[in-house]
Amino acid sequence: MANTDLMSIPGQVDPVPVARDITPRADGRLDLMGLARTRIRELFAEAGLDEKQAKLRSKQVYHWIYHRGAAEFAEMTDISKTMRPWLTERFVVARPEVVEAQHSTDGTRKWLLRTPDGHDFEMVFIPDADRGTLCVSSQVGCTLNCRFCHTGTMRLVRNLTPGEIVGQVMLARDALGEWPKGRMDGLDAGENSDQYNADGRLLTNIVMMGMGEPLYNFDNVRDALSLVMDGEGLALSKRRITLSTSGVVPMMQRCGEEIGVNLAVSLHAVNKEIRDEIVPLNKKYGIEELLQACADYPGASNARRITFEYVMLKGKNDSDEDAHELVRLLKKFDLPAKVNLIPFNPWPGANYECSDPDRIRSFSNIIFESGISGPVRTPRGRDIDAACGQLKTAAEKKSRAELDREAAAQSDASA
Ligand code: SAH
Ligand code: SF4
């Protein structure tokens, strides 16, 4: 048999495959948002700068984009006046387009955003007394169809690019007015962090808990978060970033090794039958396999616990026996764990109800009594549909799963 490894592949082949990291723009300019410094340097060199200039300018531009929040080259005052129009002709520093911004009575804010190719997604900011958390989306829609999640009723439209992911954080800082304001006449002279690193910022934490499954968009999420965590970029500590997964077991090790952020796992049930129903990914990666991957998660310790999210669904997963089983499982795998009980947030057409407050309290008590922290999360931004699992952009078409569900509901109603 022929050795197919050595056969030539018909058609054009890129000798060095370059990831599609740039959102295409109609005017031909390249968007630098979401690009690492080395990539910016490469683009500057390709556009004609010599090596030394490309290195210097990419360092300056990188700093202005991610550390200072500049969206225009004209603002970059330490770059020569002749250089700025040269950059403007060839490059942009874009943010996702804001379609709508909503404010909840409890202070939560939600933004409906749009990609350049016209797909809508959402981001949420949740202020608390001691912190402010930005809930960031990783995909438009989600492939996973968890039964209690509104996003899960959307079909997956596409992965967000690194620029669209980090762009959410940039936009939030724009909206909250949280870019350093001090003078910066020269990189070295101005690099006095006391002058412009505002303490007491509103945006202190990031959770990858918006729309989508972040571990199904691993590379882009990793690249975006590395800009967020870079001390010369957005400079947020990895301890203040949490990635939530519904249990994509094969990517969890790499998540710990290559991203290194805190992990949250959407467990939601303690036996196969119920988890298969409400988190269908469980049919692929079961509970024991998932908990073993958590036990192996790099960087988890008693000081950096893994959060287990558990949505409280009336009569489904909320009995005392379920709580005891949850404790047993977490102990069996010796997990440095905390449990987050999330009251189910209803949405139109959902097939579940939230557990009663007494039931949730009893469940929570059992967890606490075992020595594991098991607080109940207060729903935020319900009035603007910004709470967990309520994100769904109205503009998106109905998914196959949603159509099936509606058809089933109709036939139930007519039976
Ligand atoms: N796809 C990732 C992250 C986004 S969801 C994941 O599933 O983990 C963030 C959290 O909200 C998850 O724990 C998710 O299961 C939960 N959630 C989804 N729909 C919900 C709803 N209607 N009410 C309460 N929590 C919900
Ligand atoms: Fe997707 Fe997470 Fe919603 Fe499940 S809970 S459908 S994984 S966004």
Short mmCIF file of C-alpha atoms and ligand atoms in Angstrom, two decimals:
data_model
loop_
_atom_site.label_atom_id
_atom_site.label_comp_id
_atom_site.label_asym_id
_atom_site.label_seq_id
_atom_site.Cartn_x
_atom_site.Cartn_y
_atom_site.Cartn_z
CA MET A 1 0.00 0.00 0.00
CA ALA A 2 1.23 3.51 -0.77
CA ASN A 3 2.60 5.53 2.11
CA THR A 4 0.04 8.30 2.18
CA ASP A 5 2.18 10.34 4.58
CA LEU A 6 4.48 11.17 1.72
CA MET A 7 1.84 11.87 -0.90
CA SER A 8 1.51 15.49 -1.96
CA ILE A 9 -1.71 17.17 -0.99
CA PRO A 10 -3.55 18.79 -3.90
CA GLY A 11 -4.38 22.47 -3.73
CA GLN A 12 -2.59 25.30 -2.02
CA VAL A 13 -0.89 24.40 1.21
CA ASP A 14 0.39 26.92 3.69
CA PRO A 15 3.85 25.75 4.73
CA VAL A 16 3.48 27.34 8.17
CA PRO A 17 -0.16 27.27 9.21
CA VAL A 18 -1.01 30.57 10.87
CA ALA A 19 -4.00 30.57 13.16
CA ARG A 20 -6.78 32.92 12.09
CA ASP A 21 -6.23 35.44 14.82
CA ILE A 22 -7.46 38.55 13.07
CA THR A 23 -11.08 39.45 12.56
CA PRO A 24 -11.36 40.43 8.88
CA ARG A 25 -12.45 44.03 8.26
CA ALA A 26 -14.13 45.49 5.22
CA ASP A 27 -11.69 48.42 4.88
CA GLY A 28 -8.67 46.10 4.70
CA ARG A 29 -7.05 47.42 7.86
CA LEU A 30 -5.91 44.85 10.39
CA ASP A 31 -7.38 44.78 13.87
CA LEU A 32 -4.68 44.47 16.52
CA MET A 33 -7.13 43.72 19.33
CA GLY A 34 -6.41 40.30 20.79
CA LEU A 35 -2.91 39.98 19.35
CA ALA A 36 0.18 39.22 21.39
CA ARG A 37 3.18 41.52 21.24
CA THR A 38 5.18 39.13 19.03
CA ARG A 39 2.32 39.00 16.54
CA ILE A 40 2.01 42.79 16.45
CA ARG A 41 5.75 42.95 15.83
CA GLU A 42 5.46 40.49 12.93
CA LEU A 43 2.66 42.53 11.36
CA PHE A 44 4.63 45.76 11.71
CA ALA A 45 7.61 44.10 10.04
CA GLU A 46 5.41 42.74 7.24
CA ALA A 47 4.03 46.23 6.72
CA GLY A 48 7.56 47.55 6.14
CA LEU A 49 9.19 48.54 9.44
CA ASP A 50 12.76 47.38 9.95
CA GLU A 51 13.38 44.93 12.75
CA LYS A 52 14.45 47.47 15.33
CA GLN A 53 11.50 49.78 14.64
CA ALA A 54 9.05 46.88 14.60
CA LYS A 55 10.29 45.79 18.00
CA LEU A 56 10.14 49.24 19.56
CA ARG A 57 6.78 50.21 18.06
CA SER A 58 5.13 46.91 18.93
CA LYS A 59 6.23 47.30 22.54
CA GLN A 60 4.78 50.81 22.69
CA VAL A 61 1.56 49.96 20.88
CA TYR A 62 1.02 46.84 23.00
CA HIS A 63 1.36 48.89 26.16
CA TRP A 64 -1.04 51.53 24.90
CA ILE A 65 -3.63 49.00 23.81
CA TYR A 66 -3.79 46.71 26.80
CA HIS A 67 -2.33 48.66 29.67
CA ARG A 68 -3.69 52.08 28.86
CA GLY A 69 -6.81 51.22 26.90
CA ALA A 70 -6.03 53.40 23.89
CA ALA A 71 -8.33 52.78 20.94
CA GLU A 72 -6.72 55.35 18.59
CA PHE A 73 -3.12 55.61 17.48
CA ALA A 74 -3.48 59.39 17.79
CA GLU A 75 -3.59 58.95 21.57
CA MET A 76 -0.22 57.23 21.64
CA THR A 77 1.76 60.30 22.48
CA ASP A 78 5.20 58.74 22.79
CA ILE A 79 5.04 57.52 19.19
CA SER A 80 6.30 60.08 16.68
CA LYS A 81 3.71 62.26 14.95
CA THR A 82 4.65 60.91 11.53
CA MET A 83 4.38 57.32 12.67
CA ARG A 84 0.83 57.63 14.00
CA PRO A 85 -0.87 58.21 10.60
CA TRP A 86 1.22 55.36 9.16
CA LEU A 87 -0.30 53.07 11.81
CA THR A 88 -3.81 54.46 11.34
CA GLU A 89 -3.70 53.73 7.60
CA ARG A 90 -2.90 50.09 8.20
CA PHE A 91 -4.28 49.08 11.57
CA VAL A 92 -7.14 49.58 13.99
CA VAL A 93 -7.70 48.75 17.66
CA ALA A 94 -11.35 47.76 17.69
CA ARG A 95 -13.82 46.89 20.42
CA PRO A 96 -16.89 44.72 19.95
CA GLU A 97 -19.81 46.87 18.81
CA VAL A 98 -22.27 47.68 21.61
CA VAL A 99 -25.84 47.08 20.45
CA GLU A 100 -27.52 47.68 23.78
CA ALA A 101 -26.50 48.36 27.40
CA GLN A 102 -28.87 47.58 30.27
CA HIS A 103 -28.71 48.42 33.96
CA SER A 104 -30.42 46.27 36.59
CA THR A 105 -32.00 47.69 39.73
CA ASP A 106 -29.36 45.78 41.72
CA GLY A 107 -26.47 47.44 39.87
CA THR A 108 -25.78 44.54 37.50
CA ARG A 109 -25.07 45.65 33.95
CA LYS A 110 -25.50 43.71 30.75
CA TRP A 111 -24.24 44.54 27.29
CA LEU A 112 -25.45 43.08 24.04
CA LEU A 113 -22.44 43.03 21.73
CA ARG A 114 -21.99 42.34 18.03
CA THR A 115 -19.09 40.85 16.08
CA PRO A 116 -18.01 42.47 12.79
CA ASP A 117 -19.76 39.64 10.92
CA GLY A 118 -23.04 40.36 12.69
CA HIS A 119 -23.32 37.83 15.53
CA ASP A 120 -24.66 38.90 18.88
CA PHE A 121 -23.34 37.88 22.27
CA GLU A 122 -23.51 39.17 25.82
CA MET A 123 -21.36 40.25 28.72
CA VAL A 124 -22.42 40.99 32.29
CA PHE A 125 -20.85 43.06 35.08
CA ILE A 126 -21.81 42.27 38.66
CA PRO A 127 -20.75 44.79 41.31
CA ASP A 128 -20.45 43.67 44.94
CA ALA A 129 -19.32 45.43 48.08
CA ASP A 130 -15.79 44.06 47.92
CA ARG A 131 -15.37 43.16 44.26
CA GLY A 132 -16.70 43.58 40.74
CA THR A 133 -17.00 40.56 38.51
CA LEU A 134 -17.14 40.58 34.75
CA CYS A 135 -18.85 37.56 33.23
CA VAL A 136 -17.28 37.00 29.82
CA SER A 137 -18.57 34.97 26.86
CA SER A 138 -16.39 32.55 24.90
CA GLN A 139 -18.75 31.52 22.09
CA VAL A 140 -21.82 32.78 20.28
CA GLY A 141 -24.29 30.14 21.42
CA CYS A 142 -23.20 26.76 22.76
CA THR A 143 -23.14 23.23 21.39
CA LEU A 144 -23.92 21.56 24.66
CA ASN A 145 -27.67 21.92 25.23
CA CYS A 146 -27.75 21.70 29.01
CA ARG A 147 -31.47 21.44 29.63
CA PHE A 148 -31.77 24.21 32.21
CA CYS A 149 -29.64 26.77 30.35
CA HIS A 150 -31.08 29.34 27.99
CA THR A 151 -27.82 29.68 26.07
CA GLY A 152 -28.00 25.93 25.50
CA THR A 153 -31.12 26.45 23.38
CA MET A 154 -29.09 28.45 20.86
CA ARG A 155 -27.17 26.64 18.22
CA LEU A 156 -23.44 27.31 18.20
CA VAL A 157 -22.84 30.10 15.76
CA ARG A 158 -19.10 30.35 16.16
CA ASN A 159 -16.21 30.62 18.55
CA LEU A 160 -15.27 34.12 19.60
CA THR A 161 -11.77 35.22 18.57
CA PRO A 162 -9.15 36.23 21.16
CA GLY A 163 -9.86 39.86 20.22
CA GLU A 164 -13.58 39.44 20.81
CA ILE A 165 -12.91 37.81 24.19
CA VAL A 166 -10.33 40.25 25.52
CA GLY A 167 -12.35 43.02 23.82
CA GLN A 168 -15.11 42.40 26.37
CA VAL A 169 -12.74 43.19 29.22
CA MET A 170 -11.49 46.27 27.39
CA LEU A 171 -15.05 47.47 26.82
CA ALA A 172 -15.95 46.96 30.46
CA ARG A 173 -12.96 49.03 31.51
CA ASP A 174 -14.00 51.71 29.01
CA ALA A 175 -17.53 51.73 30.40
CA LEU A 176 -16.34 51.83 34.00
CA GLY A 177 -13.73 54.50 33.22
CA GLU A 178 -10.95 52.37 34.62
CA TRP A 179 -7.95 53.07 32.45
CA PRO A 180 -4.86 54.65 33.97
CA LYS A 181 -5.11 58.37 33.45
CA GLY A 182 -1.63 59.65 34.30
CA ARG A 183 0.78 61.28 31.91
CA MET A 184 2.98 59.08 29.83
CA ASP A 185 5.52 61.04 27.88
CA GLY A 186 8.02 58.25 27.49
CA LEU A 187 7.65 54.59 28.37
CA ASP A 188 10.33 54.55 31.00
CA ALA A 189 9.72 57.92 32.56
CA GLY A 190 5.98 57.37 32.67
CA GLU A 191 6.09 53.80 33.87
CA ASN A 192 5.47 54.88 37.42
CA SER A 193 2.62 52.65 38.42
CA ASP A 194 1.68 54.83 41.39
CA GLN A 195 0.78 57.57 39.00
CA TYR A 196 -1.83 55.81 37.04
CA ASN A 197 -2.74 52.42 38.42
CA ALA A 198 -5.96 53.28 40.13
CA ASP A 199 -6.50 51.18 43.20
CA GLY A 200 -10.04 50.53 44.27
CA ARG A 201 -11.06 49.52 40.77
CA LEU A 202 -14.58 48.33 40.16
CA LEU A 203 -13.59 45.49 37.86
CA THR A 204 -11.53 43.12 39.99
CA ASN A 205 -12.53 39.61 38.86
CA ILE A 206 -13.30 37.78 35.66
CA VAL A 207 -15.37 34.66 35.24
CA MET A 208 -15.60 32.76 31.96
CA MET A 209 -19.25 32.05 32.63
CA GLY A 210 -21.02 33.94 29.90
CA MET A 211 -22.25 32.32 26.73
CA GLY A 212 -20.48 29.20 25.53
CA GLU A 213 -18.21 26.42 26.74
CA PRO A 214 -14.72 27.94 27.12
CA LEU A 215 -12.90 24.61 26.85
CA TYR A 216 -14.45 24.07 23.42
CA ASN A 217 -12.70 27.25 22.33
CA PHE A 218 -9.49 26.53 24.16
CA ASP A 219 -6.85 28.28 22.05
CA ASN A 220 -8.73 31.54 21.75
CA VAL A 221 -9.66 31.61 25.44
CA ARG A 222 -6.05 30.86 26.40
CA ASP A 223 -4.68 33.58 24.12
CA ALA A 224 -7.20 36.14 25.35
CA LEU A 225 -6.60 35.34 29.02
CA SER A 226 -2.85 35.53 28.59
CA LEU A 227 -3.31 39.18 27.55
CA VAL A 228 -5.57 39.74 30.54
CA MET A 229 -3.00 38.21 32.91
CA ASP A 230 0.13 39.73 31.37
CA GLY A 231 1.65 42.25 33.79
CA GLU A 232 2.35 44.53 30.85
CA GLY A 233 -1.12 43.93 29.48
CA LEU A 234 -4.33 44.14 31.49
CA ALA A 235 -2.42 42.82 34.51
CA LEU A 236 -5.15 40.93 36.31
CA SER A 237 -3.96 38.15 38.59
CA LYS A 238 -4.82 34.59 37.58
CA ARG A 239 -6.20 34.18 41.09
CA ARG A 240 -8.94 36.59 40.16
CA ILE A 241 -9.97 34.70 37.05
CA THR A 242 -12.21 31.65 37.03
CA LEU A 243 -13.01 29.44 34.08
CA SER A 244 -16.21 27.44 34.27
CA THR A 245 -16.59 24.22 32.32
CA SER A 246 -19.47 21.86 32.00
CA GLY A 247 -16.90 19.04 32.15
CA VAL A 248 -14.77 18.86 29.01
CA VAL A 249 -12.45 16.34 30.66
CA PRO A 250 -9.76 16.03 27.93
CA MET A 251 -9.03 19.78 28.05
CA MET A 252 -8.89 20.23 31.82
CA GLN A 253 -5.24 19.31 32.30
CA ARG A 254 -4.18 21.76 29.59
CA CYS A 255 -6.41 24.41 31.11
CA GLY A 256 -4.49 24.16 34.37
CA GLU A 257 -1.10 23.97 32.70
CA GLU A 258 -1.48 26.53 29.94
CA ILE A 259 -3.95 29.00 31.42
CA GLY A 260 -3.56 28.39 35.14
CA VAL A 261 -6.73 30.12 36.28
CA ASN A 262 -9.17 28.96 38.95
CA LEU A 263 -11.48 26.19 37.86
CA ALA A 264 -15.23 25.94 38.29
CA VAL A 265 -17.06 22.79 37.25
CA SER A 266 -20.75 22.65 36.47
CA LEU A 267 -21.56 19.42 38.26
CA HIS A 268 -25.30 19.89 38.91
CA ALA A 269 -26.07 16.22 39.64
CA VAL A 270 -24.55 13.28 41.49
CA ASN A 271 -25.78 10.31 39.52
CA LYS A 272 -25.53 9.28 35.91
CA GLU A 273 -29.21 9.25 35.15
CA ILE A 274 -29.90 12.82 36.22
CA ARG A 275 -26.63 14.30 34.95
CA ASP A 276 -27.09 12.59 31.59
CA GLU A 277 -30.45 14.32 31.36
CA ILE A 278 -29.55 17.83 32.44
CA VAL A 279 -25.91 18.05 31.25
CA PRO A 280 -25.88 15.81 28.16
CA LEU A 281 -22.07 16.04 27.92
CA ASN A 282 -22.13 13.59 30.85
CA LYS A 283 -22.85 10.79 28.39
CA LYS A 284 -19.39 11.41 26.98
CA TYR A 285 -17.45 12.22 30.16
CA GLY A 286 -19.06 10.72 33.24
CA ILE A 287 -19.04 11.97 36.82
CA GLU A 288 -16.18 9.80 38.10
CA GLU A 289 -13.98 10.67 35.14
CA LEU A 290 -14.78 14.34 35.66
CA LEU A 291 -13.99 14.26 39.36
CA GLN A 292 -10.72 12.45 38.69
CA ALA A 293 -9.77 15.22 36.23
CA CYS A 294 -10.58 17.73 38.98
CA ALA A 295 -8.37 15.83 41.43
CA ASP A 296 -5.57 16.03 38.85
CA TYR A 297 -6.15 19.73 38.06
CA PRO A 298 -2.78 21.50 38.17
CA GLY A 299 -2.63 24.21 40.80
CA ALA A 300 -5.67 23.19 42.81
CA SER A 301 -5.01 23.24 46.55
CA ASN A 302 -6.74 24.12 49.79
CA ALA A 303 -5.77 27.70 49.11
CA ARG A 304 -7.12 27.51 45.55
CA ARG A 305 -10.16 25.34 45.66
CA ILE A 306 -12.18 24.08 42.74
CA THR A 307 -15.71 25.45 42.70
CA PHE A 308 -18.48 22.96 42.01
CA GLU A 309 -21.53 24.67 40.64
CA TYR A 310 -24.84 23.07 41.40
CA VAL A 311 -28.07 24.48 40.00
CA MET A 312 -31.03 23.83 42.31
CA LEU A 313 -33.82 22.20 40.31
CA LYS A 314 -37.01 21.36 42.16
CA GLY A 315 -37.53 17.62 42.57
CA LYS A 316 -34.66 16.85 40.21
CA ASN A 317 -31.34 17.08 42.03
CA ASP A 318 -32.17 18.78 45.32
CA SER A 319 -32.88 16.06 47.93
CA ASP A 320 -30.92 15.55 51.16
CA GLU A 321 -29.71 12.26 49.70
CA ASP A 322 -28.30 14.16 46.74
CA ALA A 323 -26.48 16.50 49.12
CA HIS A 324 -25.01 13.58 51.07
CA GLU A 325 -23.94 11.90 47.85
CA LEU A 326 -22.30 15.12 46.69
CA VAL A 327 -20.29 15.29 49.89
CA ARG A 328 -19.34 11.61 49.57
CA LEU A 329 -18.08 12.10 46.03
CA LEU A 330 -16.06 15.20 46.84
CA LYS A 331 -14.46 13.37 49.78
CA LYS A 332 -13.88 10.19 47.83
CA PHE A 333 -11.75 12.12 45.35
CA ASP A 334 -10.19 14.15 48.14
CA LEU A 335 -11.00 17.36 46.33
CA PRO A 336 -10.09 20.81 47.59
CA ALA A 337 -13.65 21.87 46.89
CA LYS A 338 -16.22 24.51 47.54
CA VAL A 339 -19.78 24.20 46.33
CA ASN A 340 -21.77 27.04 44.83
CA LEU A 341 -25.50 26.46 44.96
CA ILE A 342 -27.20 28.39 42.18
CA PRO A 343 -30.96 28.87 42.45
CA PHE A 344 -32.34 28.01 39.02
CA ASN A 345 -33.03 31.13 37.00
CA PRO A 346 -36.16 30.60 34.94
CA TRP A 347 -36.52 31.61 31.31
CA PRO A 348 -39.50 31.38 28.95
CA GLY A 349 -40.11 27.78 27.95
CA ALA A 350 -37.83 26.19 30.58
CA ASN A 351 -38.95 22.80 31.78
CA TYR A 352 -37.70 23.19 35.34
CA GLU A 353 -38.56 25.10 38.48
CA CYS A 354 -36.27 26.43 41.16
CA SER A 355 -36.14 24.45 44.41
CA ASP A 356 -37.96 25.98 47.39
CA PRO A 357 -35.85 28.16 49.70
CA ASP A 358 -36.20 25.64 52.59
CA ARG A 359 -34.96 22.83 50.37
CA ILE A 360 -31.97 24.89 49.25
CA ARG A 361 -31.18 25.75 52.88
CA SER A 362 -31.33 22.12 53.93
CA PHE A 363 -29.08 21.11 51.02
CA SER A 364 -26.62 23.86 51.87
CA ASN A 365 -26.57 22.89 55.57
CA ILE A 366 -25.64 19.31 54.78
CA ILE A 367 -22.67 20.52 52.76
CA PHE A 368 -21.53 22.97 55.43
CA GLU A 369 -21.91 20.33 58.16
CA SER A 370 -19.53 18.06 56.28
CA GLY A 371 -16.88 20.79 56.48
CA ILE A 372 -17.21 21.95 52.88
CA SER A 373 -18.31 25.47 52.05
CA GLY A 374 -21.69 25.42 50.29
CA PRO A 375 -23.13 28.93 50.03
CA VAL A 376 -26.20 29.81 48.02
CA ARG A 377 -25.47 32.28 45.28
CA THR A 378 -27.78 35.29 45.20
CA PRO A 379 -29.22 35.69 41.73
CA ARG A 380 -28.20 39.01 40.20
CA GLY A 381 -29.65 41.01 37.36
CA ARG A 382 -32.72 38.82 36.94
CA ASP A 383 -34.82 41.82 35.85
CA ILE A 384 -32.62 42.32 32.78
CA ASP A 385 -32.14 38.58 32.09
CA ALA A 386 -28.50 38.80 33.12
CA ALA A 387 -28.49 36.00 35.69
CA CYS A 388 -26.67 32.68 35.21
CA GLY A 389 -28.00 30.74 32.29
CA GLN A 390 -30.33 33.48 31.10
CA LEU A 391 -28.06 34.78 28.39
CA LYS A 392 -29.48 34.31 24.98
CA THR A 393 -29.55 36.82 22.20
CA ALA A 394 -33.02 37.19 20.80
CA ALA A 395 -31.68 37.62 17.28
CA GLU A 396 -30.32 34.09 17.04
CA LYS A 397 -32.27 31.42 15.29
CA LYS A 398 -33.83 28.63 17.25
CA SER A 399 -31.72 25.53 17.61
CA ARG A 400 -32.70 22.04 16.63
CA ALA A 401 -33.00 21.14 20.32
CA GLU A 402 -35.33 24.04 20.99
CA LEU A 403 -37.53 23.20 18.03
CA ASP A 404 -37.69 19.59 19.24
CA ARG A 405 -38.61 20.72 22.71
CA GLU A 406 -41.32 23.02 21.43
CA ALA A 407 -42.73 20.28 19.23
CA ALA A 408 -42.77 17.90 22.21
CA ALA A 409 -44.48 20.52 24.38
CA GLN A 410 -47.11 21.08 21.73
CA SER A 411 -47.85 17.39 21.34
CA ASP A 412 -48.03 17.06 25.17
CA ALA A 413 -50.49 19.93 25.28
CA SER A 414 -52.69 18.47 22.57
CA ALA A 415 -52.59 14.91 24.01
N1 SAH B 1 -20.51 26.70 29.73
C1 SAH B 1 -19.89 26.86 30.99
C2 SAH B 1 -19.92 28.28 31.51
C3 SAH B 1 -21.18 29.09 31.32
S1 SAH B 1 -22.56 28.78 32.32
C4 SAH B 1 -20.51 25.94 31.99
O1 SAH B 1 -21.53 25.34 31.70
O2 SAH B 1 -19.94 25.78 33.06
C5 SAH B 1 -22.24 29.40 33.96
C6 SAH B 1 -23.02 28.63 35.04
O3 SAH B 1 -24.43 28.91 35.02
C7 SAH B 1 -22.92 27.13 34.84
O4 SAH B 1 -22.69 26.47 36.05
C8 SAH B 1 -24.29 26.80 34.32
O5 SAH B 1 -24.58 25.46 34.46
C9 SAH B 1 -25.17 27.71 35.12
N2 SAH B 1 -26.52 27.87 34.59
C10 SAH B 1 -26.93 27.69 33.32
N3 SAH B 1 -28.26 27.93 33.20
C11 SAH B 1 -28.70 28.26 34.41
C12 SAH B 1 -29.98 28.67 34.93
N4 SAH B 1 -31.04 28.76 34.15
N5 SAH B 1 -30.08 28.95 36.24
C13 SAH B 1 -28.98 28.90 37.04
N6 SAH B 1 -27.75 28.55 36.61
C14 SAH B 1 -27.59 28.23 35.32
FE1 SF4 B 2 -23.40 25.60 27.30
FE2 SF4 B 2 -22.69 26.04 29.87
FE3 SF4 B 2 -25.21 26.53 29.02
FE4 SF4 B 2 -24.34 24.02 29.25
S1 SF4 B 2 -24.61 25.51 30.93
S2 SF4 B 2 -25.51 24.87 27.52
S3 SF4 B 2 -22.22 24.24 28.62
S4 SF4 B 2 -23.36 27.59 28.35
#
